[in-house]
Coordinates of C-alpha atoms in Angstrom, one line a residue:
X1415 CA 0.0 -0.1 -0.1
X1416 CA 1.1 3.6 -0.6
X1417 CA 2.3 5.8 2.2
X1418 CA 2.8 9.4 2.0
X1419 CA 6.0 11.4 3.2
X1420 CA 4.1 13.9 4.7
X1421 CA 2.6 13.3 8.2
X1422 CA 1.7 14.9 11.5
X1423 CA 1.5 13.6 14.9
X1424 CA 0.9 15.2 18.4
X1425 CA 1.1 13.9 21.6
X1426 CA 0.8 15.4 25.1
X1427 CA 1.1 14.2 28.7
X1428 CA 2.2 15.4 32.6
X1429 CA 5.2 13.9 34.6
X1430 CA 5.9 15.3 37.9
X1431 CA 4.0 18.7 37.4
X1432 CA 5.4 19.2 34.0
X1433 CA 3.3 19.1 31.0
X1434 CA 5.6 17.3 27.9
X1435 CA 4.5 18.0 24.4
X1436 CA 5.9 16.0 21.1
X1437 CA 5.2 17.4 17.8
X1438 CA 6.2 15.9 14.7
X1439 CA 6.0 16.8 11.1
X1440 CA 7.4 15.8 7.4
X1441 CA 7.5 16.7 4.2
X1442 CA 9.3 14.6 1.2
X1443 CA 13.1 14.0 0.7
X1444 CA 15.4 11.8 -0.8
X1445 CA 16.4 10.4 2.8
X1446 CA 16.0 10.7 6.4
X1447 CA 16.8 14.5 7.0
X1448 CA 15.6 14.9 11.1
X1449 CA 15.6 18.3 12.4
X1450 CA 15.0 18.1 16.3
X1451 CA 14.5 20.8 19.3
X1452 CA 14.4 19.6 22.5
X1453 CA 14.9 20.9 25.9
X1454 CA 18.4 20.8 27.3
X1455 CA 17.6 18.4 30.1
X1456 CA 16.9 15.5 27.5
X1457 CA 20.2 16.4 25.4
X1458 CA 22.2 13.6 26.8
X1459 CA 19.3 11.3 25.2
X1460 CA 19.2 12.9 21.8
X1461 CA 20.9 10.1 20.0
X1462 CA 18.3 7.7 21.4
X1463 CA 15.9 9.5 20.4
X1464 CA 16.8 10.3 17.1
X1465 CA 17.4 6.8 16.5
X1466 CA 13.7 6.0 17.7
X1467 CA 12.6 8.5 15.1
X1468 CA 14.5 6.9 12.2
X1469 CA 13.4 3.5 13.0
X1470 CA 9.4 4.3 12.4
X1471 CA 9.6 7.1 10.0
X1472 CA 12.2 6.1 7.4
X1473 CA 12.1 8.6 5.0
X1474 CA 11.4 12.3 4.9
X1475 CA 12.5 15.8 6.3
X1476 CA 11.1 15.7 9.7
X1477 CA 10.6 18.2 12.3
X1478 CA 10.7 17.1 15.9
X1479 CA 9.8 19.8 18.7
X1480 CA 9.7 18.6 22.7
X1481 CA 8.5 21.2 25.1
X1482 CA 8.2 21.4 28.6
X1483 CA 5.9 23.6 30.4
X1484 CA 5.7 23.7 34.3
X1485 CA 2.3 23.4 35.7
X1486 CA 2.7 24.5 39.4
X1487 CA 3.5 27.3 41.2
X1488 CA 6.6 26.0 43.2
X1489 CA 9.7 27.9 43.4
X1490 CA 12.6 25.7 42.1
X1491 CA 14.8 28.2 44.4
X1492 CA 15.5 27.5 48.0
X1493 CA 16.8 29.6 50.6
X1494 CA 18.8 28.2 53.4
X1495 CA 17.6 30.7 56.2
X1496 CA 19.5 29.4 59.0
X1497 CA 22.7 28.8 57.3
X1498 CA 22.4 32.5 55.6
X1499 CA 22.2 33.9 59.1
X1500 CA 25.1 32.2 60.2
X1501 CA 27.0 33.6 57.4
X1502 CA 26.0 36.9 58.1
X1503 CA 27.1 36.7 62.2
X1504 CA 30.4 35.4 61.2
X1505 CA 30.9 38.0 58.7
X1506 CA 30.1 40.9 61.2
X1507 CA 32.4 39.1 64.0
X1508 CA 35.1 39.6 61.3
X1509 CA 34.5 43.3 59.6
X1510 CA 32.9 44.6 62.5
X1511 CA 29.4 46.7 62.2
X1512 CA 27.9 47.5 59.3
X1513 CA 24.7 47.6 57.1
X1514 CA 22.8 44.2 57.0
X1515 CA 22.6 44.5 53.3
X1516 CA 26.0 44.4 52.8
X1517 CA 26.3 41.2 54.6
X1518 CA 23.6 39.6 52.8
X1519 CA 25.0 40.1 49.4
X1520 CA 28.1 38.6 50.7
X1521 CA 26.5 35.9 52.4
X1522 CA 24.3 34.9 49.5
X1523 CA 27.6 34.0 47.3
X1524 CA 28.5 31.4 50.2
X1525 CA 28.3 27.8 49.6
X1526 CA 24.7 26.2 49.8
X1527 CA 23.2 29.5 50.7
X1528 CA 20.9 29.4 48.0
X1529 CA 20.0 26.1 46.2
X1530 CA 17.9 25.0 43.2
X1531 CA 16.1 21.7 42.5
X1532 CA 18.1 19.1 40.6
X1533 CA 17.7 19.3 36.7
X1534 CA 18.8 15.7 36.5
X1535 CA 17.0 13.7 34.2
X1536 CA 15.5 10.7 35.9
X1537 CA 15.1 7.1 34.1
X1538 CA 11.2 7.4 34.8
X1539 CA 11.0 10.8 33.2
X1540 CA 12.7 9.5 30.0
X1541 CA 10.5 6.4 30.1
X1542 CA 7.4 8.7 29.9
X1543 CA 9.2 10.4 27.2
X1544 CA 9.6 7.4 25.2
X1545 CA 6.0 6.8 25.3
X1546 CA 5.1 10.4 24.2
X1547 CA 7.4 9.8 21.2
X1548 CA 5.7 6.6 20.7
X1549 CA 2.1 7.9 20.7
X1550 CA 3.0 10.7 18.3
X1551 CA 4.7 8.7 15.9
X1552 CA 1.6 6.5 16.0
X1553 CA -0.8 9.3 15.0
X1554 CA 2.0 10.3 12.6
X1555 CA 1.8 6.8 10.9
X1556 CA -1.9 7.2 10.7
X1557 CA -1.7 10.4 9.3
X1558 CA 0.6 9.0 6.7
X1559 CA -2.0 6.2 5.7
X1560 CA -4.9 8.5 5.4
X1561 CA -2.9 10.6 3.0
X1562 CA -1.6 7.6 1.4
X1563 CA -4.9 6.6 0.3
X1564 CA -5.7 9.7 -1.3
X1565 CA -2.5 9.7 -2.9
X1566 CA -2.8 6.2 -4.4
X1567 CA -6.3 6.9 -5.7
X1568 CA -5.0 10.2 -7.7
X1569 CA -1.8 8.0 -8.9
X1570 CA -4.0 5.0 -9.8
X1571 CA -6.5 7.6 -11.9
X1572 CA -3.6 9.1 -13.8
X1573 CA -1.8 5.9 -14.7
X1574 CA -5.2 4.5 -15.9
X1575 CA -5.6 7.5 -18.1
X1576 CA -2.3 7.1 -19.6
X1577 CA -3.6 3.4 -20.3
X1578 CA -6.6 4.8 -21.9
X1579 CA -4.5 7.5 -24.4
X1580 CA -2.4 4.3 -25.1
X1581 CA -5.4 2.0 -26.5
X1582 CA -6.3 5.1 -28.5
X1583 CA -3.5 4.8 -30.7
X1584 CA -4.1 1.6 -32.3
X1585 CA -6.7 2.7 -34.8
X1586 CA -4.5 5.5 -36.1
X1587 CA -1.6 3.1 -36.9
X1588 CA -3.1 1.5 -40.4
X1589 CA -3.5 5.2 -41.5
X1590 CA -0.2 6.4 -40.4
X1591 CA 1.6 3.9 -42.1
X1592 CA -0.6 4.3 -45.3
X1593 CA 0.4 8.3 -45.2
X1594 CA 4.0 7.6 -44.9
X1595 CA 4.1 5.4 -48.0
X1596 CA 1.6 7.8 -49.9
X1597 CA 4.2 10.6 -49.2
X1598 CA 7.0 8.2 -50.3
X1599 CA 5.3 7.4 -53.7
X1600 CA 4.5 10.9 -54.3
X1601 CA 8.4 12.0 -54.1
X1602 CA 9.5 9.0 -56.2
X1603 CA 7.3 9.7 -58.9
X1604 CA 8.9 13.0 -59.3
X1605 CA 11.7 11.2 -60.8
X1606 CA 11.8 9.8 -64.6
X1607 CA 13.0 6.1 -63.6
X1608 CA 12.4 4.3 -60.1
X1609 CA 13.9 1.0 -58.9
X1610 CA 11.0 -1.0 -57.9
X1611 CA 13.1 -3.4 -55.7
X1612 CA 15.0 -0.5 -54.4
X1613 CA 11.5 1.3 -53.7
X1614 CA 10.2 -1.4 -51.5
X1615 CA 13.6 -1.9 -49.8
X1616 CA 13.3 1.7 -48.7
X1617 CA 9.7 1.2 -47.5
X1618 CA 10.4 -2.0 -45.3
X1619 CA 13.3 -0.3 -43.6
X1620 CA 11.0 3.0 -43.0
X1621 CA 8.4 1.2 -42.1
X1622 CA 10.5 -0.8 -39.7
X1623 CA 11.9 2.7 -38.4
X1624 CA 8.3 4.0 -37.8
X1625 CA 7.1 0.9 -36.1
X1626 CA 5.7 1.5 -32.4
X1627 CA 4.5 -1.9 -31.6
X1628 CA 7.5 -2.7 -29.2
X1629 CA 7.0 0.7 -27.9
X1630 CA 3.3 0.3 -27.0
X1631 CA 4.1 -3.5 -25.4
X1632 CA 6.8 -1.8 -23.0
X1633 CA 4.5 0.9 -22.0
X1634 CA 1.9 -1.3 -21.3
X1635 CA 4.1 -3.6 -19.3
X1636 CA 5.7 -0.4 -17.3
X1637 CA 2.2 0.9 -16.6
X1638 CA 0.7 -2.9 -15.1
X1639 CA 4.3 -3.1 -13.2
X1640 CA 3.5 0.3 -11.7
X1641 CA 0.3 -0.8 -10.3
X1642 CA 1.7 -3.9 -9.1
X1643 CA 4.1 -2.0 -7.1
X1644 CA 1.8 0.5 -5.8
X1645 CA -0.6 -2.2 -4.5
X1646 CA 1.3 -4.9 -3.4
X1647 CA 4.8 -3.5 -2.2
X1648 CA 5.4 -1.4 1.2
X1649 CA 7.8 1.8 1.2
X1650 CA 8.3 1.6 -2.6
X1651 CA 8.5 5.3 -3.6
X1652 CA 11.9 5.2 -4.9
X1653 CA 10.9 1.9 -6.9
X1654 CA 7.9 3.9 -8.3
X1655 CA 10.1 6.5 -9.1
X1656 CA 12.4 4.5 -11.3
X1657 CA 9.5 2.8 -13.1
X1658 CA 7.9 6.5 -13.7
X1659 CA 11.3 7.0 -15.6
X1660 CA 11.0 3.9 -17.8
X1661 CA 7.3 5.0 -18.4
X1662 CA 8.6 8.3 -19.9
X1663 CA 11.4 6.8 -22.2
X1664 CA 8.8 4.9 -24.0
X1665 CA 6.3 7.8 -24.0
X1666 CA 8.9 9.7 -25.4
X1667 CA 9.9 7.4 -28.3
X1668 CA 6.3 6.9 -29.2
X1669 CA 6.1 10.8 -29.8
X1670 CA 9.4 10.9 -32.1
X1671 CA 8.2 7.4 -34.2
X1672 CA 4.5 8.6 -34.0
X1673 CA 4.6 10.8 -37.5
X1674 CA 0.8 11.4 -37.2
X1675 CA -1.1 14.5 -35.6
X1676 CA -3.8 12.4 -33.6
X1677 CA -0.8 10.2 -32.0
X1678 CA 1.0 13.0 -31.4
X1679 CA -1.9 14.4 -29.4
X1680 CA -2.3 11.1 -27.2
X1681 CA 1.5 11.5 -26.6
X1682 CA 0.9 15.1 -25.3
X1683 CA -1.9 14.1 -23.0
X1684 CA 0.2 10.9 -22.0
X1685 CA 2.8 13.4 -21.1
X1686 CA 0.8 15.5 -19.0
X1687 CA -0.4 12.9 -17.1
X1688 CA 3.0 11.5 -16.7
X1689 CA 4.0 14.6 -15.3
X1690 CA 1.4 14.4 -12.3
X1691 CA 2.5 10.7 -11.9
X1692 CA 6.2 12.0 -11.4
X1693 CA 5.1 14.7 -9.1
X1694 CA 2.7 12.5 -6.7
X1695 CA 5.6 9.5 -6.8
X1696 CA 7.9 12.2 -5.0
X1697 CA 5.7 12.4 -1.8
X1698 CA 5.4 8.3 -1.7
X1699 CA 7.6 6.9 1.0

């Protein structure tokens, strides 16, 4: 089945008074290209986070944003009042009488006078973050599946249209070759002496040169193969891209050999739909 490279997923959760939000979004890319923005407390786990994302997302230009928001009003700063007063008393004894504010400015710089809550990442919090990442990636994958279904229908429609135009070529083939023969006859009639053997040799040569039977067969096979890969293989974007290139080569050869106005019109319409196929294929995972 088709999966789109375009995706979006979000998860939210609360751990130890903190709201953690994970946002994932992606666009098409030839490889896995990750732009990640995470709080400094998770920086030590960045490699593990990148690997988790790469293992499931596989390909695409991906943006991952992790945000932390404090939900309580608690102060992370703790003042050790008893120790602070002790520092001030000691300073007064050494320096003598003076404004308390001056002693306070010196005391707050002393060890352990002011402490902050540890910002060290606990194992439980990282496990919780991993759960948030997996939840976001599950939603992200569901988005890709939904977009992929739409993309597959569009691709199938355009491939079927090319197939239909190819079927419309056949009625013009006999008329086309008769027209070519007639033009050569008129050109040869302008000469006084004609070697009929040479004439038929030349006709056989140009008939073979302008024959489009092989191109039609190969084009039909490529179209069929494209549909088979699209419906039967997973992560098939690159393979579909290669097949669409082969389809383009056969259509171009068909156009160069056509030598008929109506067939040329059909070739132009094939090319138009093939451009849509190529553009859509770029977004297939």
